[in-house]
Amino acid sequence: MKTDFTPSPRIALITLHAGPSHSSLALRSIAAYCRDEPFHAGIRLYEPLVKNKLDWLTAELAITRPALIGFSTYLWNIQASLRLAANLRKLLPDACIVFGGPEAGPRGAELLRAASAVDFVIDGEGERAFRDLARWHLYGQGSPEAVSGLIWRDAQGAVISNPIRPLAPEEIPAPMPAGLIDRNKPLVYWETSRGCPYRCSFCTSARERLRTLPVERIEADLAVIETLRNKTIKLLDRSFHLGTARTVQLLERFARTPETLCFHLELNPDRVSPEAIAIFRQAPPGKFQFEIGLQTLEPAVLERIERRMDIPKALANIRELIALKKHHVHLDLIVGLPEEDAAQCRRSLDRVFQLFPEHLQLGTLKLLPGTPLREQAARFGYLWDDEPPYEILAHDRLSFVELIRFKHYAELLERLWNSGLLVHTFMQLVPHHFDGQVSACFDALLDHRGMALATEPLSPDSLFERVTDFLLPYLARDPVLGELLLWDYVHYSLVNTRTPAWIAERLNAGRTVVKVDGRRTHLPALTLSAPAAEIVNRRRLYPLAPGRYALLPQRSLKGRPVRIFALQDTGTAEEIAACR
């Protein structure tokens, strides 16, 4: 341990990201909390991608030789972080290596016993704990016993866990006003509260006390946020419903920010108030994104995981949010909740699919360390993977084979629905030919085309080819389904050598000439009947009338919005303004 006073010893704070759009609020909060410390000037943040080779980072740290190295760990980066720490221990034997974050904290004692490269683990919030540990390690101030949530080895090698002392709301640091923000990333992570008012047993926040940040602090953050452009502000709040008055006040404030800013909120659907709906209705399109964790629609299962939800009210609010057609709605379901069998999981999936959200995620339960459900695992007969992300393999009422079927459903949702490739087709197919049961539709599709549809890498062209082959008997008796399949396809591509024969024959027969930016262009002409237009308009803020249209597809426009031209009886074409 150092006892000499060095104004700016080098400190490395590291997290390994899953994607290039991510940045770490945790590291910035730690740096902000240490802003008045003599070692603050020596803090450096490192945020490489977990999938990349980290030789450059190892080399830089070997050259700069930081005295203290902190890792913020999560499910996706814990193994890579441990490997990096082991190499750094060999190269920097005198460095102090600290692990924290939701993956390390709850299993801190286990990590210290298994990973000799790790000196300390911080459980709970890292800001004050890291500062106090740095004061002790660098300058001999304080003691390990006084550090909140610290898990450490005493002189005899015994592992000791200190109690966690959460920060008061006014103590939670503000990285944004301190200038600690990555303006180059499309996502900006932010928080207006910590903890959660709910106690869902599968969640790492089940035991974390709720604290709301002062409105003055939030306003100071918003002053910085409003200087940004073309960003999604992703709130990390576990739930955004913390009293109607506060919620409405913040939503109104968010709605007044510059138009290129979008706020991503996690909502509890039965807690969305009429006042909040009114704000969402009046806000500009795309101002908000909603992530809504339904998890299940089985009342007994909700009770078993200690989740309170008024199901009818939740579904009614979701329908209203989707009907606005202004803001992206993402719904989550979980397969593998305690004592929920395959039939119940299918029932929830089928009911939620009929809401037709823009994104429906069907996830497998993870038994996360430190959660009440992990501690109850034996009671429900859980088998699970011991390695992150700790996905279950089975439980007493759900076999592994049944679970795999749901994984196939999840992949089909990603490929065919969430991708946007066949949305309108499935909005007709599932209600009219499978009695609203998307699980039965997927079963028929998998039985006809095989598991490869859900398990092998497939291009969009291959997906269209295989789905069209499956649809041929339905297309023969449902002209609306055919209109919607063609509509979906021309949103993706013009006819090419890989276009399914059924689609190519009809699109080639209906080609027309349209002036696009002053040039005559051959485009496929489509007819939308009234029933087909009704389905298309479920996703459009400004509806299309039944009629004939020509489209310039996404593939030709390299990701820009599809261009739609209404074909007139006079032989002219009028471009429809791009909109949802």
XYZ file of C-alpha atoms in Angstrom:
580
model
C 0.000 0.000 0.000
C 1.286 3.454 -0.912
C 1.555 6.033 1.845
C 3.372 8.815 -0.014
C 1.259 11.641 -1.428
C 1.291 11.657 -5.228
C -1.013 14.312 -6.724
C -2.094 12.373 -9.817
C -1.319 8.653 -9.674
C -2.670 6.858 -12.708
C -6.027 5.126 -12.282
C -7.647 3.044 -15.040
C -11.401 2.521 -15.072
C -12.394 -0.162 -17.586
C -15.543 -1.679 -18.989
C -15.871 -3.894 -22.065
C -18.934 -3.000 -24.119
C -21.197 -5.340 -26.065
C -21.762 -2.844 -28.894
C -20.197 0.277 -30.415
C -23.124 2.543 -29.474
C -22.710 1.919 -25.741
C -20.961 4.051 -23.137
C -20.573 3.595 -19.403
C -22.508 5.773 -16.983
C -20.974 3.796 -14.103
C -17.383 4.780 -14.909
C -18.360 8.400 -15.435
C -20.233 8.481 -12.132
C -17.182 7.174 -10.290
C -14.978 9.778 -11.958
C -17.497 12.523 -11.114
C -17.660 11.439 -7.464
C -13.853 11.691 -7.241
C -13.691 15.159 -8.829
C -12.394 16.833 -5.651
C -9.747 14.188 -4.931
C -6.052 14.806 -5.617
C -5.951 11.653 -7.751
C -8.842 12.757 -10.025
C -6.558 14.127 -12.741
C -4.970 10.712 -13.113
C -8.220 8.868 -13.885
C -8.504 7.440 -17.407
C -11.561 5.681 -18.839
C -11.214 2.716 -21.218
C -14.277 1.365 -23.034
C -13.312 -1.124 -25.784
C -15.655 -3.722 -27.287
C -15.644 -7.084 -25.551
C -15.362 -8.902 -28.906
C -12.174 -7.073 -29.940
C -8.639 -8.134 -29.229
C -7.412 -6.212 -26.208
C -3.686 -6.336 -26.832
C -3.591 -2.569 -27.366
C -5.249 -1.950 -23.998
C -2.930 -4.380 -22.232
C 0.058 -2.664 -23.847
C -1.125 0.824 -22.908
C -1.667 -0.160 -19.286
C 1.671 -1.970 -19.170
C 3.331 1.279 -20.318
C 1.377 3.738 -18.135
C 1.438 1.391 -15.088
C -1.692 2.554 -13.220
C -1.639 2.092 -9.461
C -5.346 1.221 -9.368
C -7.381 -0.610 -12.034
C -11.162 -0.838 -11.735
C -13.423 -3.068 -13.848
C -17.170 -2.512 -14.248
C -18.565 -5.964 -14.990
C -21.759 -7.342 -16.499
C -23.016 -10.649 -17.876
C -21.467 -10.038 -21.280
C -17.989 -9.018 -20.126
C -17.144 -10.807 -16.882
C -15.150 -13.637 -18.477
C -13.178 -11.304 -20.745
C -12.578 -8.963 -17.790
C -11.180 -11.822 -15.714
C -8.841 -12.838 -18.543
C -7.639 -9.259 -18.944
C -7.141 -8.908 -15.188
C -5.107 -12.129 -15.066
C -2.756 -10.837 -17.782
C -2.444 -7.438 -16.116
C -1.554 -9.108 -12.817
C 1.414 -10.789 -14.524
C 2.568 -7.551 -16.128
C 1.713 -5.198 -13.235
C 2.215 -7.198 -10.026
C 2.005 -4.076 -7.822
C -1.279 -2.736 -9.254
C -4.453 -2.959 -7.202
C -7.231 -4.605 -9.267
C -10.841 -3.984 -8.262
C -14.004 -5.511 -9.719
C -17.484 -4.034 -9.392
C -20.799 -3.899 -11.195
C -23.933 -6.071 -11.097
C -22.074 -9.201 -12.188
C -19.142 -9.052 -9.763
C -20.776 -7.617 -6.646
C -23.283 -10.357 -5.785
C -20.664 -13.092 -6.323
C -17.720 -11.168 -4.891
C -16.631 -13.750 -2.326
C -16.679 -16.457 -4.998
C -14.579 -14.302 -7.337
C -11.968 -13.577 -4.673
C -11.628 -17.281 -3.933
C -11.378 -18.245 -7.595
C -9.458 -15.314 -9.142
C -6.164 -14.483 -7.472
C -5.676 -11.553 -9.864
C -8.576 -9.667 -8.242
C -7.692 -7.833 -5.037
C -11.083 -6.380 -4.131
C -14.720 -6.561 -5.197
C -17.229 -3.769 -4.579
C -20.828 -4.848 -4.065
C -23.505 -2.194 -4.576
C -22.858 1.356 -5.746
C -19.278 2.003 -6.712
C -18.841 5.766 -6.454
C -18.153 6.346 -2.759
C -16.724 2.855 -2.273
C -14.135 3.299 -5.025
C -13.181 6.736 -3.753
C -12.690 5.454 -0.200
C -10.725 2.446 -1.415
C -8.508 4.722 -3.532
C -7.882 7.025 -0.559
C -6.784 4.067 1.535
C -4.725 2.344 -1.147
C -2.983 5.473 -2.431
C -2.572 7.536 0.726
C -3.270 5.304 3.697
C -6.417 7.253 4.634
C -9.238 5.222 6.218
C -9.348 1.432 6.240
C -10.830 -1.446 4.186
C -13.328 -2.110 6.981
C -14.902 1.318 6.378
C -15.502 0.916 2.633
C -19.165 0.344 1.739
C -19.834 -3.046 0.139
C -16.144 -3.967 -0.053
C -15.354 -7.675 -0.292
C -11.725 -8.320 0.626
C -9.190 -10.724 2.080
C -7.785 -10.156 5.545
C -4.200 -10.900 6.544
C -5.054 -14.582 7.033
C -6.707 -14.857 3.630
C -10.254 -15.013 4.956
C -12.842 -13.280 2.741
C -14.749 -10.473 4.473
C -17.863 -8.707 3.144
C -18.651 -5.218 4.386
C -22.244 -3.977 4.657
C -23.569 -1.792 1.831
C -24.454 1.821 2.636
C -26.426 3.304 -0.284
C -25.825 6.908 -1.241
C -28.418 9.491 -0.306
C -30.105 10.982 -3.413
C -28.270 14.287 -3.023
C -24.919 12.425 -2.913
C -25.374 10.651 -6.247
C -22.866 12.285 -8.609
C -23.751 14.188 -11.767
C -21.384 13.260 -14.629
C -23.070 15.444 -17.259
C -22.544 18.901 -15.728
C -18.985 17.761 -14.981
C -18.416 17.313 -18.709
C -18.148 13.515 -18.462
C -20.239 12.592 -21.481
C -19.349 10.856 -24.734
C -20.884 13.107 -27.389
C -19.853 10.774 -30.210
C -22.145 7.875 -29.270
C -25.768 7.720 -30.470
C -26.912 6.468 -27.048
C -26.607 8.576 -23.900
C -27.245 6.708 -20.641
C -28.921 8.666 -17.885
C -30.766 8.155 -14.606
C -33.389 10.094 -12.663
C -33.703 7.482 -9.909
C -31.947 4.460 -8.455
C -33.437 1.283 -7.104
C -36.954 0.121 -7.763
C -40.343 0.317 -6.033
C -41.064 -3.293 -7.079
C -39.658 -6.581 -5.811
C -39.622 -8.910 -8.821
C -37.689 -11.957 -7.615
C -35.723 -12.489 -10.861
C -34.321 -8.924 -10.868
C -31.045 -7.654 -9.431
C -32.898 -4.589 -8.091
C -35.338 -6.659 -6.022
C -33.649 -5.588 -2.787
C -32.369 -2.147 -3.789
C -34.054 0.743 -2.033
C -35.654 3.321 -4.326
C -34.144 6.812 -4.358
C -35.268 9.626 -6.640
C -32.836 12.302 -7.728
C -33.713 15.926 -6.879
C -35.517 17.760 -9.661
C -32.814 20.467 -9.570
C -30.175 17.851 -10.368
C -32.290 16.475 -13.209
C -32.729 19.974 -14.639
C -28.950 20.531 -14.567
C -28.510 17.295 -16.530
C -31.191 18.326 -19.027
C -29.384 21.605 -19.635
C -26.478 19.512 -20.958
C -28.701 17.027 -22.787
C -30.358 19.861 -24.687
C -27.004 20.786 -26.244
C -26.898 17.375 -27.949
C -28.354 16.454 -31.324
C -29.560 13.171 -32.836
C -29.276 11.178 -29.610
C -31.370 8.582 -27.833
C -31.390 9.337 -24.113
C -31.748 5.915 -22.501
C -32.947 6.177 -18.917
C -31.622 3.442 -16.658
C -34.455 3.923 -14.162
C -35.962 0.514 -13.376
C -39.406 2.065 -13.562
C -40.390 5.528 -14.670
C -43.612 5.615 -12.613
C -42.641 7.253 -9.335
C -45.782 9.227 -8.596
C -48.075 10.849 -11.148
C -47.039 14.435 -10.431
C -43.294 13.782 -10.769
C -43.748 11.545 -13.811
C -45.915 14.072 -15.637
C -43.539 16.917 -14.774
C -40.569 15.053 -16.238
C -42.435 13.823 -19.314
C -43.575 17.341 -20.117
C -39.990 18.512 -19.743
C -38.672 15.766 -22.023
C -41.301 16.611 -24.645
C -39.982 20.188 -24.797
C -36.402 19.190 -25.629
C -35.012 19.610 -29.183
C -36.766 17.481 -31.775
C -33.716 15.319 -32.579
C -33.634 13.923 -29.025
C -35.523 10.724 -28.195
C -36.140 9.460 -24.631
C -36.118 5.703 -24.020
C -38.200 4.794 -20.950
C -38.928 1.544 -19.115
C -42.619 1.514 -18.257
C -44.787 -0.595 -16.000
C -47.814 -0.717 -18.308
C -50.553 -0.733 -15.686
C -49.052 2.401 -14.080
C -49.227 4.591 -17.191
C -51.591 7.403 -16.240
C -54.077 9.170 -18.539
C -51.979 12.322 -18.066
C -48.900 10.485 -19.377
C -50.844 9.119 -22.357
C -51.948 12.676 -23.173
C -48.309 13.836 -23.228
C -47.304 10.929 -25.470
C -50.197 11.754 -27.809
C -49.188 15.410 -28.112
C -45.430 14.807 -28.379
C -43.756 14.804 -31.808
C -43.415 11.383 -33.468
C -40.344 9.526 -32.238
C -39.851 11.672 -29.129
C -40.235 8.583 -26.920
C -39.404 4.882 -27.014
C -41.089 2.498 -24.600
C -39.633 -0.720 -23.210
C -42.299 -2.652 -21.341
C -41.569 -5.818 -19.382
C -44.770 -7.825 -19.233
C -42.828 -11.082 -18.595
C -46.027 -13.174 -18.391
C -49.807 -12.770 -18.438
C -50.406 -15.600 -15.954
C -51.671 -14.134 -12.635
C -50.391 -17.013 -10.501
C -46.917 -16.753 -12.026
C -46.831 -12.994 -11.478
C -47.693 -13.578 -7.843
C -44.987 -16.227 -7.565
C -42.293 -13.792 -8.735
C -43.712 -11.022 -6.495
C -44.657 -8.854 -9.454
C -47.779 -6.752 -9.107
C -49.602 -5.991 -12.362
C -53.198 -5.272 -13.276
C -53.242 -7.324 -16.494
C -56.392 -5.884 -18.144
C -55.246 -2.338 -17.437
C -51.731 -3.122 -18.668
C -53.002 -4.517 -21.967
C -55.406 -1.603 -22.430
C -52.606 0.935 -21.912
C -50.298 -0.911 -24.315
C -53.014 -0.952 -26.978
C -53.407 2.784 -26.531
C -49.654 3.407 -26.802
C -49.404 1.281 -29.946
C -52.490 2.939 -31.442
C -50.741 6.322 -31.208
C -48.365 5.091 -33.954
C -45.914 7.781 -32.833
C -43.450 6.070 -30.505
C -41.638 2.725 -30.724
C -43.119 0.096 -28.377
C -40.886 -2.802 -27.267
C -42.495 -5.608 -25.232
C -40.678 -8.303 -23.247
C -41.789 -11.785 -22.221
C -39.743 -14.300 -20.234
C -39.859 -18.077 -20.713
C -38.989 -20.209 -17.713
C -40.566 -18.347 -14.812
C -41.239 -20.559 -11.772
C -43.924 -23.235 -12.278
C -44.984 -21.790 -15.651
C -45.459 -24.636 -18.127
C -45.188 -24.590 -21.921
C -48.930 -24.127 -22.461
C -48.963 -21.062 -20.214
C -45.911 -19.592 -21.978
C -47.597 -20.086 -25.341
C -50.766 -18.466 -24.064
C -48.885 -15.339 -22.987
C -46.966 -15.206 -26.277
C -50.129 -15.545 -28.365
C -51.998 -12.874 -26.419
C -49.127 -10.378 -26.496
C -48.426 -10.934 -30.197
C -51.997 -9.894 -30.986
C -51.111 -6.424 -29.691
C -48.783 -6.147 -32.740
C -45.980 -4.187 -31.032
C -43.061 -2.973 -33.116
C -40.717 -5.247 -31.169
C -41.548 -8.374 -29.181
C -38.684 -10.028 -27.329
C -39.089 -13.560 -26.006
C -36.229 -14.093 -23.568
C -35.121 -17.085 -21.525
C -35.004 -16.638 -17.752
C -31.568 -15.990 -16.288
C -30.898 -16.970 -12.673
C -28.765 -13.971 -11.806
C -26.487 -14.033 -8.748
C -27.872 -12.122 -5.813
C -31.523 -12.368 -6.867
C -34.188 -13.951 -4.643
C -35.161 -16.384 -7.411
C -31.599 -17.715 -7.624
C -31.827 -18.486 -3.921
C -35.179 -20.245 -4.493
C -33.915 -22.304 -7.448
C -33.996 -25.687 -5.680
C -37.619 -25.140 -4.650
C -38.707 -24.915 -8.285
C -36.388 -27.614 -9.603
C -34.289 -25.323 -11.770
C -31.389 -26.544 -13.849
C -29.252 -23.770 -15.292
C -25.946 -22.951 -16.948
C -23.309 -22.164 -14.326
C -21.614 -19.667 -16.670
C -22.931 -16.214 -17.585
C -25.586 -15.366 -18.617
C -26.922 -18.167 -16.321
C -29.820 -19.142 -18.578
C -32.055 -21.881 -17.265
C -32.065 -25.301 -18.915
C -35.305 -26.583 -17.398
C -37.464 -26.589 -14.290
C -40.064 -28.890 -12.774
C -42.777 -27.926 -15.278
C -40.758 -26.996 -18.361
C -38.419 -29.448 -20.078
C -35.270 -28.559 -21.981
C -36.877 -29.725 -25.256
C -39.851 -27.419 -24.642
C -37.511 -24.549 -23.797
C -35.629 -25.023 -27.074
C -38.895 -24.706 -28.964
C -39.414 -21.290 -27.385
C -35.867 -20.321 -28.363
C -36.860 -21.114 -31.940
C -39.955 -18.932 -31.556
C -37.727 -16.136 -30.236
C -35.452 -16.365 -33.267
C -38.392 -16.351 -35.671
C -39.732 -13.243 -33.965
C -36.358 -11.554 -34.478
C -36.002 -12.618 -38.099
C -39.539 -12.207 -39.390
C -41.228 -9.673 -37.093
C -38.760 -7.463 -35.232
C -36.689 -7.111 -38.408
C -39.732 -5.570 -40.103
C -39.382 -7.932 -43.083
C -42.768 -9.650 -42.910
C -44.772 -7.590 -40.441
C -47.850 -6.950 -42.582
C -47.883 -10.530 -43.841
C -48.006 -11.911 -40.309
C -50.610 -9.355 -39.225
C -52.917 -11.042 -41.745
C -51.646 -14.618 -41.505
C -51.806 -15.175 -37.740
C -55.311 -13.816 -36.997
C -56.993 -15.166 -40.144
C -55.342 -18.565 -40.568
C -54.075 -19.529 -37.087
C -56.846 -18.177 -34.861
C -54.509 -15.507 -33.443
C -51.980 -18.075 -32.211
C -48.523 -17.099 -33.402
C -47.082 -20.151 -31.627
C -49.213 -22.433 -33.826
C -48.124 -20.454 -36.885
C -44.468 -20.837 -35.951
C -44.955 -24.563 -35.278
C -46.423 -25.023 -38.751
C -43.653 -22.960 -40.312
C -40.910 -24.912 -38.533
C -42.534 -28.246 -39.343
C -42.764 -27.279 -43.028
C -39.370 -25.644 -43.478
C -37.316 -27.276 -40.732
C -35.317 -25.973 -37.793
C -32.815 -24.282 -40.117
C -35.263 -21.402 -40.463
C -34.548 -20.537 -36.830
C -31.027 -21.858 -36.336
C -28.923 -21.189 -39.444
C -27.665 -17.829 -40.744
C -30.103 -16.777 -43.482
C -30.197 -13.683 -45.671
C -33.446 -11.723 -46.056
C -33.774 -13.189 -49.573
C -33.607 -16.711 -48.121
C -36.155 -15.851 -45.455
C -38.591 -14.519 -48.063
C -38.045 -17.614 -50.227
C -38.733 -20.061 -47.400
C -41.693 -18.192 -45.956
C -43.262 -17.733 -49.406
C -42.981 -21.467 -50.064
C -44.786 -22.117 -46.763
C -47.481 -19.561 -47.615
C -48.432 -20.926 -51.054
C -51.571 -22.804 -49.894
C -52.769 -19.740 -47.958
C -51.988 -17.361 -50.824
C -54.186 -19.443 -53.119
C -57.273 -18.622 -51.075
C -56.429 -15.270 -49.459
C -55.792 -12.399 -51.923
C -55.257 -9.912 -49.065
C -52.387 -12.039 -47.763
C -50.847 -11.891 -51.228
C -51.141 -8.111 -51.386
C -49.407 -7.792 -48.023
C -46.616 -10.230 -48.904
C -45.876 -8.194 -52.031
C -46.058 -4.979 -49.982
C -43.540 -6.344 -47.485
C -41.209 -7.563 -50.195
C -41.063 -4.307 -52.147
C -40.227 -2.491 -48.934
C -37.094 -4.643 -48.908
C -36.053 -5.157 -52.528
C -36.801 -4.919 -56.225
C -37.069 -8.144 -58.187
C -33.722 -9.910 -58.554
C -32.427 -13.410 -59.287
C -33.146 -14.508 -55.703
C -36.711 -13.197 -55.541
C -39.216 -16.038 -54.866
C -40.960 -17.056 -58.095
C -44.466 -16.319 -56.783
C -43.429 -12.759 -55.882
C -41.331 -12.141 -59.014
C -44.120 -13.215 -61.370
C -46.580 -10.723 -59.892
C -44.175 -7.819 -59.480
C -42.837 -8.174 -63.028
C -46.384 -8.228 -64.374
C -47.183 -4.933 -62.655
C -44.167 -2.799 -63.473
C -44.737 0.859 -64.204
C -42.651 3.937 -65.009
C -42.375 6.590 -62.312
C -40.400 9.826 -62.339
C -38.007 9.683 -59.385
C -35.979 12.880 -58.894
C -36.630 13.796 -62.502
C -35.575 10.417 -63.944
C -37.884 7.774 -65.406
C -37.585 4.647 -63.249
C -39.233 1.227 -63.640
C -40.855 0.233 -60.336
C -43.272 -2.518 -59.292
C -46.903 -1.347 -59.049
C -49.011 -2.782 -56.242
C -52.695 -2.702 -55.435
C -53.867 -2.237 -51.871
C -57.456 -3.247 -51.317
C -59.385 -1.741 -48.429
C -58.647 -4.724 -46.086
C -54.956 -4.657 -46.996
C -54.751 -0.879 -46.550
C -56.361 -1.232 -43.127
C -53.550 -3.543 -42.003
C -50.814 -1.364 -43.529
C -52.257 1.665 -41.760
C -51.911 0.049 -38.337
C -48.259 1.034 -38.571
C -48.681 4.397 -40.313
C -49.290 7.713 -38.594
C -50.767 9.087 -41.810
C -52.954 6.433 -43.483
C -52.842 5.308 -47.095
C -56.068 5.090 -49.071
C -56.880 1.893 -50.979
C -55.391 2.154 -54.460
C -52.307 1.522 -56.562
C -48.783 2.348 -55.414
C -45.215 2.074 -56.648
C -42.341 1.697 -54.189
C -38.599 2.292 -54.257
C -37.362 -0.218 -51.666
C -34.994 -0.037 -48.737
C -32.227 -2.056 -50.399
C -32.024 0.493 -53.213
C -32.039 3.389 -50.748
C -29.322 1.922 -48.464
C -31.284 2.114 -45.230
C -33.157 5.371 -45.874
C -36.979 5.390 -45.673
C -38.811 3.584 -48.474
C -40.229 5.977 -51.051
C -43.907 5.435 -51.893
C -45.681 6.864 -54.951
C -49.466 6.905 -55.303
C -50.381 6.054 -58.902
C -53.149 8.259 -60.332
C -55.706 7.356 -63.002
C -54.198 10.127 -65.128
C -50.940 8.172 -65.362
C -49.071 10.444 -62.969
C -47.504 9.485 -59.637
C -47.560 11.504 -56.428
C -44.897 10.779 -53.824
C -46.211 10.100 -50.325
C -44.331 11.972 -47.612
C -42.046 9.670 -45.630
C -43.599 8.888 -42.279
C -44.308 6.039 -39.965
